Tab-separated table of C-alpha atoms in Angstrom:
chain	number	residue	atom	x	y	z
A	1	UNK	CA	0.000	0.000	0.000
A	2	UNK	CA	1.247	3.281	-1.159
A	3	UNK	CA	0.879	6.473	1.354
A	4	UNK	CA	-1.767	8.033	-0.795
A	5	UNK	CA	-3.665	4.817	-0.248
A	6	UNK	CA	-3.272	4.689	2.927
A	7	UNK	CA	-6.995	5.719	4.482
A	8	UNK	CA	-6.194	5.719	8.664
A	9	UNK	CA	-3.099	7.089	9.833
A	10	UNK	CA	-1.083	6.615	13.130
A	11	UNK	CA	0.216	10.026	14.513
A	12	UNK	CA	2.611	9.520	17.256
A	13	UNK	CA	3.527	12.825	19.119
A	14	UNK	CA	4.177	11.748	22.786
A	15	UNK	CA	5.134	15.180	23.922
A	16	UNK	CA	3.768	17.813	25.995
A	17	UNK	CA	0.785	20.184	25.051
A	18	UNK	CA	3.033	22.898	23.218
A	19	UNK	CA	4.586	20.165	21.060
A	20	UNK	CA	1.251	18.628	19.695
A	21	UNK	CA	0.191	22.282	18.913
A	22	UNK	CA	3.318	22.541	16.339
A	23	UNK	CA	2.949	19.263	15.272
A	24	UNK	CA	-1.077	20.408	13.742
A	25	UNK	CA	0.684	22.061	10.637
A	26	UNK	CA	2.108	18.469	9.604
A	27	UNK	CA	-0.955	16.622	10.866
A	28	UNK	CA	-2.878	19.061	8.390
A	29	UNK	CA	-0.927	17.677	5.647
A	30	UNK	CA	-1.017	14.175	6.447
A	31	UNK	CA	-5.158	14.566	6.741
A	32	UNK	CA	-5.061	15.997	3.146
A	33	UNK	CA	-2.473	13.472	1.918
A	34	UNK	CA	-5.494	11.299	1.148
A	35	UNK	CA	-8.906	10.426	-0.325
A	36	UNK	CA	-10.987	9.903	3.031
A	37	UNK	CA	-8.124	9.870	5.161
A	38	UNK	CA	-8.698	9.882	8.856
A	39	UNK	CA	-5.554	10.785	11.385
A	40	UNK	CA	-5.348	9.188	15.262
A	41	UNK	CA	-3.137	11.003	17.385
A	42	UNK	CA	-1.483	8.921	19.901
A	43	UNK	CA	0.184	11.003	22.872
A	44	UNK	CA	0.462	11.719	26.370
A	45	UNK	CA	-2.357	12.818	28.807
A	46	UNK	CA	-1.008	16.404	28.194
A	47	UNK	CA	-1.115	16.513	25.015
A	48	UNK	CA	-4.478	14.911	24.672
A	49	UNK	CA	-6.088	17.979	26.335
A	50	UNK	CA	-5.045	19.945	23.337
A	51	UNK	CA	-5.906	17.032	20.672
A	52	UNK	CA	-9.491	17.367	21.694
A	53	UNK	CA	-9.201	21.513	20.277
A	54	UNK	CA	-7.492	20.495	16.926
A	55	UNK	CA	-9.638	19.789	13.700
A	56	UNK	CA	-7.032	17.605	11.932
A	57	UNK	CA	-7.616	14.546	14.643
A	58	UNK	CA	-10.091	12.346	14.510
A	59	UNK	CA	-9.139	10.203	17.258
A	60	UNK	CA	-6.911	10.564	20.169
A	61	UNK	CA	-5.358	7.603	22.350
A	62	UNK	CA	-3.559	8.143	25.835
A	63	UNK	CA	-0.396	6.810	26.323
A	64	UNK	CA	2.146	7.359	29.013
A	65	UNK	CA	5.081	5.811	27.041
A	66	UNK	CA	7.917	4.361	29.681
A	67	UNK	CA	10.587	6.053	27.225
A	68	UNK	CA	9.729	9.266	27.593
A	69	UNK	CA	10.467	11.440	30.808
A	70	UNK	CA	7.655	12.662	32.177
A	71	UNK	CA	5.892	9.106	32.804
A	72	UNK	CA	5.872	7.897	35.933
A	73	UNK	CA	7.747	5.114	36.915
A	74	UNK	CA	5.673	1.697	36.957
A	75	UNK	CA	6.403	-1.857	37.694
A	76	UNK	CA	4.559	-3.976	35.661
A	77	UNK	CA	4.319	-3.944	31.203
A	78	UNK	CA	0.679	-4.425	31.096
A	79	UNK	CA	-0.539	-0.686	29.905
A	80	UNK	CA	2.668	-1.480	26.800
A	81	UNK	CA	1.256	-4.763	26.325
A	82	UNK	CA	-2.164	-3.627	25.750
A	83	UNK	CA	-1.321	-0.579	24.113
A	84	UNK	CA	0.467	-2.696	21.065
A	85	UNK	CA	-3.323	-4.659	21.430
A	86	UNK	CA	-4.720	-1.203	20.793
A	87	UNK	CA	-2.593	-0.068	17.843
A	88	UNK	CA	-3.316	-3.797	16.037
A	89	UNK	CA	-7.116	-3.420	17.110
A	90	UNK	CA	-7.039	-0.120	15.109
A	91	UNK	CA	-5.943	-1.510	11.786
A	92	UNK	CA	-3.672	1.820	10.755
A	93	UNK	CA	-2.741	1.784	7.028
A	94	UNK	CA	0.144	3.611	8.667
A	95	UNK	CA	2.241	5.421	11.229
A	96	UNK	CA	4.250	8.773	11.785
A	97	UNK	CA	6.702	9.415	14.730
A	98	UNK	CA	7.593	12.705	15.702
A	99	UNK	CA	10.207	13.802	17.585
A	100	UNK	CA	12.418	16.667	18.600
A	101	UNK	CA	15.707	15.841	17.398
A	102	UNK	CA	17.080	14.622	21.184
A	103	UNK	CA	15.042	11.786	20.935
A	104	UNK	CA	15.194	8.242	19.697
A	105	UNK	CA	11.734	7.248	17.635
A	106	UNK	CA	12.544	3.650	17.514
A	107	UNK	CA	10.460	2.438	20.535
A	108	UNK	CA	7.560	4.592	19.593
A	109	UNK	CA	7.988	2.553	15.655
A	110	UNK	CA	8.733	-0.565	17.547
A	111	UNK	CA	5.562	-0.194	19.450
A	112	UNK	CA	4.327	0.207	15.888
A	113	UNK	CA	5.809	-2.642	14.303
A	114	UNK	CA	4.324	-5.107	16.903
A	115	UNK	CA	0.910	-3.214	16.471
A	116	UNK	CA	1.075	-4.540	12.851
A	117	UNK	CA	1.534	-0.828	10.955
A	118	UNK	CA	2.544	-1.779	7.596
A	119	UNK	CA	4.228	1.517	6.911
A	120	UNK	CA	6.140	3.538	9.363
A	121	UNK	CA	7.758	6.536	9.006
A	122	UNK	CA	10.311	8.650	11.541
A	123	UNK	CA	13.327	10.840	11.612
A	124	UNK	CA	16.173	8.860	13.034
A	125	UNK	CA	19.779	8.773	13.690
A	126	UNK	CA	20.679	4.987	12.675
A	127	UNK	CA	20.113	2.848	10.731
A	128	UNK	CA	16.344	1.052	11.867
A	129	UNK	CA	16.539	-1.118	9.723
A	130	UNK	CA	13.105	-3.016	9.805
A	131	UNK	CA	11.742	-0.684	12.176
A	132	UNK	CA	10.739	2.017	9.905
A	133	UNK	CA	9.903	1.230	6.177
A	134	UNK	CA	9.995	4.898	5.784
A	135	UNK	CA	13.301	5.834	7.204
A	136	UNK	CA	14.252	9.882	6.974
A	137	UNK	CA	18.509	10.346	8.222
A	138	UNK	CA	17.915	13.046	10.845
A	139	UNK	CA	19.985	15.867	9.714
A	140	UNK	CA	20.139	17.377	12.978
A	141	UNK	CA	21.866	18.767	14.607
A	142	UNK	CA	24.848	18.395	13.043
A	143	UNK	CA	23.794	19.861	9.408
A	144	UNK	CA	21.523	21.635	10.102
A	145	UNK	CA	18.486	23.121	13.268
A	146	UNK	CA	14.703	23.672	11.792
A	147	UNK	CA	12.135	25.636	13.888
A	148	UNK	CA	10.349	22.310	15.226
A	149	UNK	CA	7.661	22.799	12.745
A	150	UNK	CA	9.280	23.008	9.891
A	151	UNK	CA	10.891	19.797	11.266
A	152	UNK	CA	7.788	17.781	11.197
A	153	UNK	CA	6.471	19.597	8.041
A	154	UNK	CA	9.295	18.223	5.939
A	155	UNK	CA	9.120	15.211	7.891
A	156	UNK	CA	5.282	14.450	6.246
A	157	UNK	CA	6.871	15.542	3.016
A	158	UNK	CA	8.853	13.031	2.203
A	159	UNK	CA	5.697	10.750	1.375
A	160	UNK	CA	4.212	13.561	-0.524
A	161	UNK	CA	2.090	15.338	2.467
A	162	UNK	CA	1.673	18.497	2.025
A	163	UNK	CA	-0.516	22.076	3.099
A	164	UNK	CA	-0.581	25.390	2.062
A	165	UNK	CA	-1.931	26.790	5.751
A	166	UNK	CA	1.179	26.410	7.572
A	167	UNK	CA	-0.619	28.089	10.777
A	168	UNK	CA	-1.033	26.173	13.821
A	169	UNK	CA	-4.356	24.814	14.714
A	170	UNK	CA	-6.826	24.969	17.789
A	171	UNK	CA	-10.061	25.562	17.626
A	172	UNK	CA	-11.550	27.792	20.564
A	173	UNK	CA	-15.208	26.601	21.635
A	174	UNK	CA	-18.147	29.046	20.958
A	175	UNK	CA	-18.751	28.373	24.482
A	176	UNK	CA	-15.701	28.938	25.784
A	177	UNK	CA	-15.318	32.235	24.288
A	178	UNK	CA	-18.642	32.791	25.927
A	179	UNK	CA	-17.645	32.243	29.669
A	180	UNK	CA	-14.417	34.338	28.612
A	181	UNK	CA	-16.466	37.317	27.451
A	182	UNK	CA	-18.488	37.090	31.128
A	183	UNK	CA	-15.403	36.169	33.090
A	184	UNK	CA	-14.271	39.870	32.076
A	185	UNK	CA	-17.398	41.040	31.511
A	186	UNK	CA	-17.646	40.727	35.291
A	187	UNK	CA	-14.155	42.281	36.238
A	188	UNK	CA	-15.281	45.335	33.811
A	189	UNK	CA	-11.986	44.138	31.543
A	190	UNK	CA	-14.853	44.528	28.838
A	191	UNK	CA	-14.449	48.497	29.564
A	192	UNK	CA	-11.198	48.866	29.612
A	193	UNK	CA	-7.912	47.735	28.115
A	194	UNK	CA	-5.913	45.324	29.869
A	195	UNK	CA	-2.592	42.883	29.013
A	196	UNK	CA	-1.853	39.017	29.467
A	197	UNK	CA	1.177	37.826	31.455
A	198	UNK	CA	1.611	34.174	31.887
A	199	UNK	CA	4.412	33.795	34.772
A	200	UNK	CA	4.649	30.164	34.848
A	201	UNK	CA	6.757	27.084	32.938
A	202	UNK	CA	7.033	23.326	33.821
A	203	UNK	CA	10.799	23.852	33.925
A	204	UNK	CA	12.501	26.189	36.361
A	205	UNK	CA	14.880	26.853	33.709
A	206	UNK	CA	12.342	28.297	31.349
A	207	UNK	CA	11.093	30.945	34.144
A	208	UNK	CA	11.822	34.738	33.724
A	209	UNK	CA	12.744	36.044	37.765
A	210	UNK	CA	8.878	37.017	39.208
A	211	UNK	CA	10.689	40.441	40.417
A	212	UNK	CA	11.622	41.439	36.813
A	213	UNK	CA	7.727	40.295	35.402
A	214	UNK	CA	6.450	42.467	38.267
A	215	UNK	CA	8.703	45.284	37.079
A	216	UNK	CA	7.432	44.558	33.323
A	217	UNK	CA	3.728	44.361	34.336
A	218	UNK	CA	3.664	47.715	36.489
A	219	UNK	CA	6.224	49.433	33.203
A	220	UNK	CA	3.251	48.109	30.955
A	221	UNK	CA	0.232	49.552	33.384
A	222	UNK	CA	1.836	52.689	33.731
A	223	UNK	CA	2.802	53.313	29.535
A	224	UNK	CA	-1.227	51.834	28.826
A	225	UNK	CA	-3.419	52.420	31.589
A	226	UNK	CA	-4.065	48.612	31.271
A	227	UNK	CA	-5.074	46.511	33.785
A	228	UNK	CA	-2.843	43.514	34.337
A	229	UNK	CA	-4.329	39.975	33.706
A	230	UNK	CA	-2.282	37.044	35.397
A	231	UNK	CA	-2.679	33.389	34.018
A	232	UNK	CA	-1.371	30.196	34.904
A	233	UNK	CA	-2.644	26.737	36.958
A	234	UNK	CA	-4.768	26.427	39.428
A	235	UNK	CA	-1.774	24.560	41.571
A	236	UNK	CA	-0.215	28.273	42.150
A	237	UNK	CA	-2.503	30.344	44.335
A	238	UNK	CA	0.552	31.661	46.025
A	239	UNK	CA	2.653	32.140	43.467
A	240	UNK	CA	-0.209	34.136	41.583
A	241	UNK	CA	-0.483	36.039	44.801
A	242	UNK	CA	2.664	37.058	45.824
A	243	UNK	CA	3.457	37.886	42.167
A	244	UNK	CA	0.108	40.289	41.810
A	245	UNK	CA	1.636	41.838	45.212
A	246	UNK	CA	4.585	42.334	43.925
A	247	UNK	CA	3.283	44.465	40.971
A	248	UNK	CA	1.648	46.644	43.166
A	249	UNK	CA	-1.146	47.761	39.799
A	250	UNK	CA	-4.884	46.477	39.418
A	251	UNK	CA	-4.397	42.673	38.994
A	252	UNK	CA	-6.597	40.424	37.923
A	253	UNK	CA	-5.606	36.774	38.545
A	254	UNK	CA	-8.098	34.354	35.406
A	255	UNK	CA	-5.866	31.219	36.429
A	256	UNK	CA	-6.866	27.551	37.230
A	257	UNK	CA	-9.127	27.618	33.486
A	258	UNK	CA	-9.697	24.939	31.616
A	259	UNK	CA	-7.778	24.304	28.190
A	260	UNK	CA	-10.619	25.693	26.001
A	261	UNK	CA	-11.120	28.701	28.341
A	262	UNK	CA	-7.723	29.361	28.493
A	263	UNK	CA	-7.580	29.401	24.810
A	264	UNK	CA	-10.464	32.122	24.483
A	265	UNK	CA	-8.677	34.129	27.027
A	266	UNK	CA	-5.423	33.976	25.089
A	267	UNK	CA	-7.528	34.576	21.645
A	268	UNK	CA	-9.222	37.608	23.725
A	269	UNK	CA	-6.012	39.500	24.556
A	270	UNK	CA	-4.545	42.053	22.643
A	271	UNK	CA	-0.716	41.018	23.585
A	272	UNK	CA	0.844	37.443	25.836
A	273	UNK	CA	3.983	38.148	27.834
A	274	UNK	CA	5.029	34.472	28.515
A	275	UNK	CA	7.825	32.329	29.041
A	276	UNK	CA	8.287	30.024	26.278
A	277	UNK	CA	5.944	27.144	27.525
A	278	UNK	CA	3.091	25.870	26.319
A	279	UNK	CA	0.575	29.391	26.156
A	280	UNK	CA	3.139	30.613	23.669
A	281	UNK	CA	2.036	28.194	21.106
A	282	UNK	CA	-1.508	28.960	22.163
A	283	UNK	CA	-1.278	32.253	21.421
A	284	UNK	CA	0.244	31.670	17.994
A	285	UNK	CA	-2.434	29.018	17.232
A	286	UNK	CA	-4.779	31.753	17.580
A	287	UNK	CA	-3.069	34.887	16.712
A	288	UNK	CA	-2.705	36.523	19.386
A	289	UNK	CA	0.693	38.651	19.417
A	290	UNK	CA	3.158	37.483	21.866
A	291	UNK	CA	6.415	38.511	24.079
A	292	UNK	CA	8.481	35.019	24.589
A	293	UNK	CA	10.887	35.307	27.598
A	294	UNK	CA	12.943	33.116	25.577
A	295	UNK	CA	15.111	30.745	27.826
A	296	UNK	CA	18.069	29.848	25.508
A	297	UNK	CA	17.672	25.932	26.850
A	298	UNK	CA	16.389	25.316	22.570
A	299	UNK	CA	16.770	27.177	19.377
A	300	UNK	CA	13.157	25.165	17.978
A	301	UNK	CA	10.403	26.765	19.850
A	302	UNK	CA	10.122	30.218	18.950
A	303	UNK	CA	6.530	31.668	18.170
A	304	UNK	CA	5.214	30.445	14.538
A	305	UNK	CA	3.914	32.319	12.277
A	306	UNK	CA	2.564	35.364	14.730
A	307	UNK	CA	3.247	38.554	15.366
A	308	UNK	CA	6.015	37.969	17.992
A	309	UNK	CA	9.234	39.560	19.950
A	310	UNK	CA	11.501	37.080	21.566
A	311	UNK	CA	13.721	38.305	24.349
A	312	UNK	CA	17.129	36.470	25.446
A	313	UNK	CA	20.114	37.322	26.931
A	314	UNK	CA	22.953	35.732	24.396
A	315	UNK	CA	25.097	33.073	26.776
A	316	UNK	CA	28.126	30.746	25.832
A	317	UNK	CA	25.762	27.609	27.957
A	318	UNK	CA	22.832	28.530	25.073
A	319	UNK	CA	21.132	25.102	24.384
A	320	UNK	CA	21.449	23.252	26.915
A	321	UNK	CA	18.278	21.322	26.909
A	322	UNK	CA	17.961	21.120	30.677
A	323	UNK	CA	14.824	21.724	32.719
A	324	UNK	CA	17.376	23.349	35.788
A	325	UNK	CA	19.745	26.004	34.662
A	326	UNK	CA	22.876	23.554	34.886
A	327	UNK	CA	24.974	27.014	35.433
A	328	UNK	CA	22.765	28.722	38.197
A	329	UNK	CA	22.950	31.840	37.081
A	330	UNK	CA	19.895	32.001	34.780
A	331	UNK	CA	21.477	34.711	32.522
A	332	UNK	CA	19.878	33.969	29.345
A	333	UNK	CA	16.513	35.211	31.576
A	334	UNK	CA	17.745	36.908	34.217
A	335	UNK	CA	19.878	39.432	31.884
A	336	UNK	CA	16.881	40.182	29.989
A	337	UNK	CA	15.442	44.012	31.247
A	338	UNK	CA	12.197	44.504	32.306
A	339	UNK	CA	12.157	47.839	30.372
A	340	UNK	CA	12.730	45.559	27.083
A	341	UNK	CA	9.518	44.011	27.676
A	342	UNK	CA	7.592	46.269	28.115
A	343	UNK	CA	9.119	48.116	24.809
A	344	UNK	CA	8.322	45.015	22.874
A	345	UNK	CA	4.726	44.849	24.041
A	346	UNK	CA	4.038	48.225	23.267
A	347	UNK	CA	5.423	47.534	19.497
A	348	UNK	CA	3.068	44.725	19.147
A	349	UNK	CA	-0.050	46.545	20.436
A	350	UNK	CA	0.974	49.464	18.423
A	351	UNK	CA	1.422	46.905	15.132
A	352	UNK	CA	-1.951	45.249	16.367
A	353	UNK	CA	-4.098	48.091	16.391
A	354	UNK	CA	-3.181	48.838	12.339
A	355	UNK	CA	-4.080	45.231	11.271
A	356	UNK	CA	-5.869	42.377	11.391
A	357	UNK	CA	-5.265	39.526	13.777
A	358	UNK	CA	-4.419	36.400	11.993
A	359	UNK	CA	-6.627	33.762	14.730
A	360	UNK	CA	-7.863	30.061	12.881
């Protein structure tokens, strides 16, 4: 079977929520890379949450893989056992990995393989040999880096999948941008203008210093009259609360929302300030303009196509991949001014207010 023949596709992204997100432009090709094609996204509970939002998937399975590094530890093989059940039981005409370049796809296509996926495609290092019928050399990084989403775009087109809408997907809920709209209505944010600061990121090394986003948010009240909107999880009170003390401004903390409320909130805003986590990729999937505090940990993540300013402070330790600055010193955040921030937001709502936003 050829891969324009092939009618239900395997898409393996076992990442986080932000990784799925630029992994939609290549799912959009693979969905049009066939007659009647429908695409299953298999991934991680995170990443599920966002796989429920994008249009492209038609299917989503759960899977905690034991390979990758957020999954628990466990003690017995059954949920692998039964997953390879799973992947048989689904009959896929075939399967994609994706990756980031730092990791090895050849349990995810030997998973795969023992699921019975005649075709099976992946970037990868060595030789797979039966593994992958569909075997792309990884060029990186030693010929070459690619935004991540140009990675898995040219990934798809190698078996002739490909889009002209190279946005990101995620589709925000009527309803969701519903509850938004009275969420502010009910803060009187519908009356006035206000700005979007998400302080958080799963890894400590990815987390501009709360004094300098205090500094930032009171520089950006002060230039805008805006009121300052904090998001983030609902596992933070105090860090939300010692933050919006810190910035001494009106505050008003929207955090603990769910996925497709967040979404609307992000789609509502006329600017992000964020780390780069997860909400930066949110904002791009719906074009919202966005400031990404740009921890030099990888050179792959960077906003896609949206109006954007990333901020770093240049350091010889610059991609390091680790989730704890293996230095200490945090420079490639820390070094970053809070004065630069706010000038970047303040070129994006000026650009903003001239044009159109560019939101799927």
């Amino acid at each position: 079977m050829s891969w324009h023949d092939a009618a239900r596709v395997l898409a393996v992204r076992l990442d986080a929520l932000g990784d799925v997100l630029m992994t939609t432009p290549a799912l959009r090709a693979l969905k049009a890379g066939g007659p009647g094609r429908t695409v299953t996204l298999l991934t991680s509970a995170a990443g599920a949450a966002a796989a429920a939002l994008i249009p492209e998937v038609d299917e989503t399975i759960v899977y905690e893989a034991p390979w990758m590094k957020a999954t628990p530890p466990r003690t017995t093989r059954a949920a692998d056992l039964a997953m390879i059940e799973r992947i048989r039981g689904g009959r896929f005409d075939a399967a994609v990995v994706f990756t980031v370049y730092s990791q090895n796809p050849l349990p995810a296509a030997l998973l795969c393989y023992l699921g019975d996926v005649p075709r099976r495609l992946a970037h990868c290092h060595e030789n797979p040999y039966q593994l992958l019928t569909d075997w792309v050399p990884d060029p990186e990084p030693t010929r070459l880096v690619r935004h991540e989403v140009r990675r898995q775009l040219d990934l798809v087109g190698t078996v002739g999948a490909t889009c002209a809408d190279e946005r990101l997907s995620l589709r925000v809920p009527d309803a969701a941008r519903a509850r938004v709209r009275e969420l502010l209505r009910r803060r009187r944010l519908d009356r006035r203008p206000w700005v979007l600061l998400h302080p958080g990121a799963t890894a400590p090394s990815r987390r501009y210093p709360p004094e300098h986003f205090a500094e930032a948010a009171r520089g950006l009240a002060q230039a805008t009259g805006a009121a300052i909107v904090l998001s983030g999880s609902a596992g933070e009170p105090a860090v939300h609360e010692t933050l919006a003390a810190m910035i001494g401004v009106e505050v008003h903390a929207l955090t603990g929302l769910p996925l497709e409320d967040f979404a609307a909130l992000v789609a509502a805003a006329p600017v992000l300030v964020a780390n780069n986590s997860a909400p930066v990729h949110v904002a791009a999937a719906v074009g919202t303009p966005v400031v990404d505090l740009y921890a030099l940990t990888n050179p792959q993540h960077t906003p896609w196509a949206v109006p954007h300013r990333v901020l770093s402070h240049d350091v010889p330790c610059r991609n390091c991949y680790k989730s704890v600055c293996p230095e200490g010193h945090h420079d490639c955040l820390r070094r970053v001014a809070p004065k630069a921030v706010v000038t970047a937001a303040l070129e994006l709502l000026s650009s903003s207010a001239s044009g159109p936003r560019g939101a799927r």
